Amino acid sequence: MKLISATIAVLFLASCTKSVDNITGNITANASSTTFHNLSAAANNQLIEYKILKGQQYCDKSTYKLVEYASLSFVVKFDSTAIYKTTDPANQEDINKLFGFSDNNAQHQQYSARFGWRWSNNALRLFGYTYNNSIRSSKELGSIDIGTENNCSIKVSESVYIFTLNGKSQTMPRESKTTKAEGYQLYPYFGGDEVAPHNISIWMKVL
């Protein structure tokens, strides 16, 4: 964990304008515990809004945080801003990123697991979205309704990730060598190839 932290810090000093293809992109390198928006710390147990502004890809609360997970459980709710139309119709099938973690003490486009989402065919669809040895995979987990709270989890179980959406589970391969997922937090991100066509609000809390 010390090695990955040091590596990320060097990359931040080198450039603050790198794309999502790099280790952490536009997140804050020197965030303290007070600047990290800890979803589980909401005293009133309310969901916290994560906003992706029009013309942007990163959400407003992307904050660098090292994590270690045997499992990650959270609640998510989308409002009507999740309904969008891409400029290029071919990009409507791109999967936006929701929440998860990098793994194997590596960059997230080498090893990671997270939920993804998109609006397509008049439905809001959630996905399992992984990288193993830089190979990307996705699996549709189901569609959800606008305005409803949905229970999501990613469990690390040796050679698989177990993605669960509202009580229904599907597995995806895991090639990381660590017992638990070890890496950094991954936050909402629009794209794909395009930026957000309007302000998008996503509401979450960690359980």
mmCIF file of C-alpha atoms in Angstrom:
data_model
loop_
_atom_site.group_PDB
_atom_site.id
_atom_site.type_symbol
_atom_site.label_atom_id
_atom_site.label_comp_id
_atom_site.label_asym_id
_atom_site.label_seq_id
_atom_site.Cartn_x
_atom_site.Cartn_y
_atom_site.Cartn_z
ATOM 1 C CA MET A 1 0.000 0.000 0.000
ATOM 2 C CA LYS A 2 2.927 2.345 0.703
ATOM 3 C CA LEU A 3 4.313 1.679 -2.775
ATOM 4 C CA ILE A 4 1.102 2.538 -4.584
ATOM 5 C CA SER A 5 0.646 5.662 -2.459
ATOM 6 C CA ALA A 6 4.133 6.883 -3.299
ATOM 7 C CA THR A 7 3.685 6.116 -6.973
ATOM 8 C CA ILE A 8 0.414 8.021 -7.157
ATOM 9 C CA ALA A 9 1.909 11.024 -5.378
ATOM 10 C CA VAL A 10 4.719 11.228 -7.942
ATOM 11 C CA LEU A 11 2.248 11.076 -10.797
ATOM 12 C CA PHE A 12 0.176 13.881 -9.311
ATOM 13 C CA LEU A 13 3.216 16.113 -9.079
ATOM 14 C CA ALA A 14 4.100 15.343 -12.688
ATOM 15 C CA SER A 15 0.719 16.212 -14.139
ATOM 16 C CA CYS A 16 -2.735 17.307 -13.005
ATOM 17 C CA THR A 17 -4.337 17.038 -16.430
ATOM 18 C CA LYS A 18 -4.023 13.355 -17.273
ATOM 19 C CA SER A 19 -7.052 11.425 -18.533
ATOM 20 C CA VAL A 20 -9.009 8.692 -16.768
ATOM 21 C CA ASP A 21 -6.709 6.168 -18.429
ATOM 22 C CA ASN A 22 -4.063 7.101 -15.867
ATOM 23 C CA ILE A 23 -3.863 6.106 -12.281
ATOM 24 C CA THR A 24 -6.294 8.529 -10.639
ATOM 25 C CA GLY A 25 -6.947 11.313 -13.128
ATOM 26 C CA ASN A 26 -8.510 14.364 -11.600
ATOM 27 C CA ILE A 27 -8.804 13.308 -7.944
ATOM 28 C CA THR A 28 -7.166 15.143 -5.072
ATOM 29 C CA ALA A 29 -3.769 13.802 -4.017
ATOM 30 C CA ASN A 30 -3.386 15.351 -0.579
ATOM 31 C CA ALA A 31 -6.911 14.927 0.752
ATOM 32 C CA SER A 32 -7.276 14.641 4.519
ATOM 33 C CA SER A 33 -9.918 12.723 6.418
ATOM 34 C CA THR A 34 -11.919 15.944 6.651
ATOM 35 C CA THR A 35 -11.970 16.500 2.883
ATOM 36 C CA PHE A 36 -12.838 12.874 2.074
ATOM 37 C CA HIS A 37 -16.595 12.696 1.724
ATOM 38 C CA ASN A 38 -17.097 9.619 3.874
ATOM 39 C CA LEU A 39 -20.437 8.206 2.768
ATOM 40 C CA SER A 40 -20.812 6.071 5.876
ATOM 41 C CA ALA A 41 -20.301 9.049 8.203
ATOM 42 C CA ALA A 42 -23.553 10.857 7.417
ATOM 43 C CA ALA A 43 -24.953 11.430 10.907
ATOM 44 C CA ASN A 44 -28.542 11.559 9.670
ATOM 45 C CA ASN A 45 -28.095 8.434 7.522
ATOM 46 C CA GLN A 46 -29.021 10.336 4.364
ATOM 47 C CA LEU A 47 -27.682 9.714 0.905
ATOM 48 C CA ILE A 48 -24.938 12.077 -0.254
ATOM 49 C CA GLU A 49 -25.129 13.754 -3.651
ATOM 50 C CA TYR A 50 -22.328 13.195 -6.138
ATOM 51 C CA LYS A 51 -22.623 15.601 -9.048
ATOM 52 C CA ILE A 52 -21.054 15.388 -12.515
ATOM 53 C CA LEU A 53 -21.308 18.839 -14.056
ATOM 54 C CA LYS A 54 -22.205 19.495 -17.676
ATOM 55 C CA GLY A 55 -19.117 19.221 -19.873
ATOM 56 C CA GLN A 56 -17.208 17.227 -17.231
ATOM 57 C CA GLN A 57 -16.488 13.546 -16.630
ATOM 58 C CA TYR A 58 -15.299 13.402 -13.006
ATOM 59 C CA CYS A 59 -17.740 13.941 -10.161
ATOM 60 C CA ASP A 60 -17.337 16.784 -7.680
ATOM 61 C CA LYS A 61 -16.329 14.549 -4.769
ATOM 62 C CA SER A 62 -13.581 12.405 -6.277
ATOM 63 C CA THR A 63 -11.056 12.247 -3.465
ATOM 64 C CA TYR A 64 -7.952 10.075 -3.244
ATOM 65 C CA LYS A 65 -8.324 7.377 -0.590
ATOM 66 C CA LEU A 66 -6.483 4.085 -0.156
ATOM 67 C CA VAL A 67 -8.829 1.204 0.638
ATOM 68 C CA GLU A 68 -8.804 -2.477 1.518
ATOM 69 C CA TYR A 69 -12.021 -4.424 1.001
ATOM 70 C CA ALA A 70 -13.297 -7.936 1.534
ATOM 71 C CA SER A 71 -16.603 -6.456 0.412
ATOM 72 C CA LEU A 72 -18.071 -3.061 -0.412
ATOM 73 C CA SER A 73 -21.781 -2.405 0.095
ATOM 74 C CA PHE A 74 -23.619 0.796 -0.727
ATOM 75 C CA VAL A 75 -26.992 2.291 -1.583
ATOM 76 C CA VAL A 76 -27.464 4.299 -4.769
ATOM 77 C CA LYS A 77 -30.293 6.399 -6.167
ATOM 78 C CA PHE A 78 -30.486 8.210 -9.494
ATOM 79 C CA ASP A 79 -32.847 11.060 -10.350
ATOM 80 C CA SER A 80 -34.098 12.102 -13.784
ATOM 81 C CA THR A 81 -30.706 13.605 -14.674
ATOM 82 C CA ALA A 82 -29.583 10.016 -15.381
ATOM 83 C CA ILE A 83 -31.602 10.193 -18.600
ATOM 84 C CA TYR A 84 -29.333 11.433 -21.381
ATOM 85 C CA LYS A 85 -28.657 11.210 -25.098
ATOM 86 C CA THR A 86 -25.098 11.100 -26.412
ATOM 87 C CA THR A 87 -23.955 13.303 -29.282
ATOM 88 C CA ASP A 88 -22.733 10.253 -31.173
ATOM 89 C CA PRO A 89 -25.459 7.570 -31.095
ATOM 90 C CA ALA A 90 -22.779 4.872 -30.979
ATOM 91 C CA ASN A 91 -21.667 6.167 -27.577
ATOM 92 C CA GLN A 92 -25.068 5.511 -25.995
ATOM 93 C CA GLU A 93 -23.828 1.989 -25.273
ATOM 94 C CA ASP A 94 -20.776 3.237 -23.354
ATOM 95 C CA ILE A 95 -20.785 2.311 -19.671
ATOM 96 C CA ASN A 96 -20.371 5.153 -17.179
ATOM 97 C CA LYS A 97 -18.618 4.370 -13.915
ATOM 98 C CA LEU A 98 -20.430 4.381 -10.577
ATOM 99 C CA PHE A 99 -18.454 3.180 -7.537
ATOM 100 C CA GLY A 100 -15.810 0.609 -6.674
ATOM 101 C CA PHE A 101 -12.094 0.146 -6.159
ATOM 102 C CA SER A 102 -8.802 -0.637 -7.823
ATOM 103 C CA ASP A 103 -7.240 -3.959 -6.850
ATOM 104 C CA ASN A 104 -3.956 -5.845 -6.591
ATOM 105 C CA ASN A 105 -2.154 -2.629 -5.533
ATOM 106 C CA ALA A 106 -2.254 -1.557 -9.177
ATOM 107 C CA GLN A 107 -3.733 1.095 -11.427
ATOM 108 C CA HIS A 108 -7.473 0.720 -11.968
ATOM 109 C CA GLN A 109 -7.111 -0.002 -15.677
ATOM 110 C CA GLN A 110 -4.931 -2.962 -14.741
ATOM 111 C CA TYR A 111 -7.002 -4.422 -11.884
ATOM 112 C CA SER A 112 -10.291 -3.093 -10.532
ATOM 113 C CA ALA A 113 -13.940 -3.813 -9.830
ATOM 114 C CA ARG A 114 -16.809 -1.361 -9.810
ATOM 115 C CA PHE A 115 -20.420 -0.864 -10.727
ATOM 116 C CA GLY A 116 -21.179 0.861 -14.007
ATOM 117 C CA TRP A 117 -24.360 2.404 -15.381
ATOM 118 C CA ARG A 118 -25.905 3.783 -18.531
ATOM 119 C CA TRP A 119 -29.215 4.980 -19.959
ATOM 120 C CA SER A 120 -30.071 2.927 -23.051
ATOM 121 C CA ASN A 121 -33.216 1.545 -24.672
ATOM 122 C CA ASN A 122 -35.333 3.661 -22.316
ATOM 123 C CA ALA A 123 -33.928 2.025 -19.189
ATOM 124 C CA LEU A 124 -31.346 2.771 -16.507
ATOM 125 C CA ARG A 125 -29.041 -0.247 -16.462
ATOM 126 C CA LEU A 126 -26.361 -1.250 -13.929
ATOM 127 C CA PHE A 127 -23.316 -3.362 -14.751
ATOM 128 C CA GLY A 128 -20.426 -5.184 -13.170
ATOM 129 C CA TYR A 129 -17.286 -3.620 -14.654
ATOM 130 C CA THR A 130 -13.794 -5.056 -14.128
ATOM 131 C CA TYR A 131 -10.204 -4.994 -15.283
ATOM 132 C CA ASN A 132 -8.006 -8.083 -14.958
ATOM 133 C CA ASN A 133 -4.427 -7.791 -16.182
ATOM 134 C CA SER A 134 -5.578 -4.763 -18.245
ATOM 135 C CA ILE A 135 -8.413 -6.740 -19.893
ATOM 136 C CA ARG A 136 -11.777 -5.002 -19.491
ATOM 137 C CA SER A 137 -15.005 -6.950 -18.940
ATOM 138 C CA SER A 138 -18.591 -5.977 -18.195
ATOM 139 C CA LYS A 139 -21.815 -7.798 -17.358
ATOM 140 C CA GLU A 140 -25.310 -6.340 -17.132
ATOM 141 C CA LEU A 141 -26.763 -6.843 -13.654
ATOM 142 C CA GLY A 142 -30.235 -5.459 -14.253
ATOM 143 C CA SER A 143 -32.249 -2.273 -14.721
ATOM 144 C CA ILE A 144 -33.455 0.019 -11.931
ATOM 145 C CA ASP A 145 -36.114 2.711 -11.590
ATOM 146 C CA ILE A 146 -35.436 6.425 -11.410
ATOM 147 C CA GLY A 147 -35.916 7.753 -7.866
ATOM 148 C CA THR A 148 -35.585 4.413 -6.048
ATOM 149 C CA GLU A 149 -32.899 3.341 -3.582
ATOM 150 C CA ASN A 150 -30.932 0.280 -4.684
ATOM 151 C CA ASN A 151 -28.657 -1.982 -2.651
ATOM 152 C CA CYS A 152 -25.350 -2.797 -4.327
ATOM 153 C CA SER A 153 -22.326 -4.786 -3.223
ATOM 154 C CA ILE A 154 -19.055 -6.181 -4.528
ATOM 155 C CA LYS A 155 -17.630 -9.106 -2.584
ATOM 156 C CA VAL A 156 -14.069 -10.322 -3.079
ATOM 157 C CA SER A 157 -13.948 -14.117 -3.051
ATOM 158 C CA GLU A 158 -10.574 -15.510 -4.151
ATOM 159 C CA SER A 159 -10.828 -15.836 -7.934
ATOM 160 C CA VAL A 160 -14.180 -14.047 -8.408
ATOM 161 C CA TYR A 161 -15.960 -10.806 -7.671
ATOM 162 C CA ILE A 162 -19.554 -11.281 -6.560
ATOM 163 C CA PHE A 163 -21.707 -8.378 -7.739
ATOM 164 C CA THR A 164 -25.100 -8.113 -6.038
ATOM 165 C CA LEU A 165 -27.887 -5.763 -7.081
ATOM 166 C CA ASN A 166 -31.020 -5.754 -4.938
ATOM 167 C CA GLY A 167 -30.437 -9.307 -3.739
ATOM 168 C CA LYS A 168 -29.538 -10.834 -7.108
ATOM 169 C CA SER A 169 -25.901 -11.877 -7.544
ATOM 170 C CA GLN A 170 -23.643 -12.540 -10.507
ATOM 171 C CA THR A 171 -19.940 -13.385 -10.546
ATOM 172 C CA MET A 172 -17.091 -12.047 -12.643
ATOM 173 C CA PRO A 173 -13.497 -13.343 -12.743
ATOM 174 C CA ARG A 174 -10.824 -11.897 -10.447
ATOM 175 C CA GLU A 175 -7.137 -12.377 -11.223
ATOM 176 C CA SER A 176 -5.700 -10.197 -8.452
ATOM 177 C CA LYS A 177 -3.328 -11.983 -6.087
ATOM 178 C CA THR A 178 -4.137 -10.155 -2.848
ATOM 179 C CA THR A 179 -6.455 -11.806 -0.320
ATOM 180 C CA LYS A 180 -8.561 -8.663 -0.097
ATOM 181 C CA ALA A 181 -8.975 -5.961 -2.699
ATOM 182 C CA GLU A 182 -6.156 -3.477 -2.085
ATOM 183 C CA GLY A 183 -6.043 -0.200 -3.960
ATOM 184 C CA TYR A 184 -7.867 3.136 -4.030
ATOM 185 C CA GLN A 185 -11.493 4.266 -4.179
ATOM 186 C CA LEU A 186 -13.142 4.811 -7.559
ATOM 187 C CA TYR A 187 -15.980 7.321 -7.880
ATOM 188 C CA PRO A 188 -18.711 8.296 -10.379
ATOM 189 C CA TYR A 189 -17.384 9.185 -13.826
ATOM 190 C CA PHE A 190 -19.247 9.912 -17.061
ATOM 191 C CA GLY A 191 -17.950 8.104 -20.162
ATOM 192 C CA GLY A 192 -16.791 6.575 -22.323
ATOM 193 C CA ASP A 193 -15.841 8.962 -24.996
ATOM 194 C CA GLU A 194 -18.124 11.895 -24.232
ATOM 195 C CA VAL A 195 -18.544 14.408 -21.426
ATOM 196 C CA ALA A 196 -21.751 14.808 -19.440
ATOM 197 C CA PRO A 197 -24.396 16.503 -21.639
ATOM 198 C CA HIS A 198 -25.965 18.143 -18.560
ATOM 199 C CA ASN A 199 -25.538 18.114 -14.771
ATOM 200 C CA ILE A 200 -25.987 14.580 -13.443
ATOM 201 C CA SER A 201 -26.733 13.804 -9.781
ATOM 202 C CA ILE A 202 -26.062 10.427 -8.181
ATOM 203 C CA TRP A 203 -26.989 9.805 -4.535
ATOM 204 C CA MET A 204 -25.033 7.251 -2.480
ATOM 205 C CA LYS A 205 -24.060 6.048 0.957
ATOM 206 C CA VAL A 206 -21.806 3.211 2.067
ATOM 207 C CA LEU A 207 -23.407 0.651 4.366
#
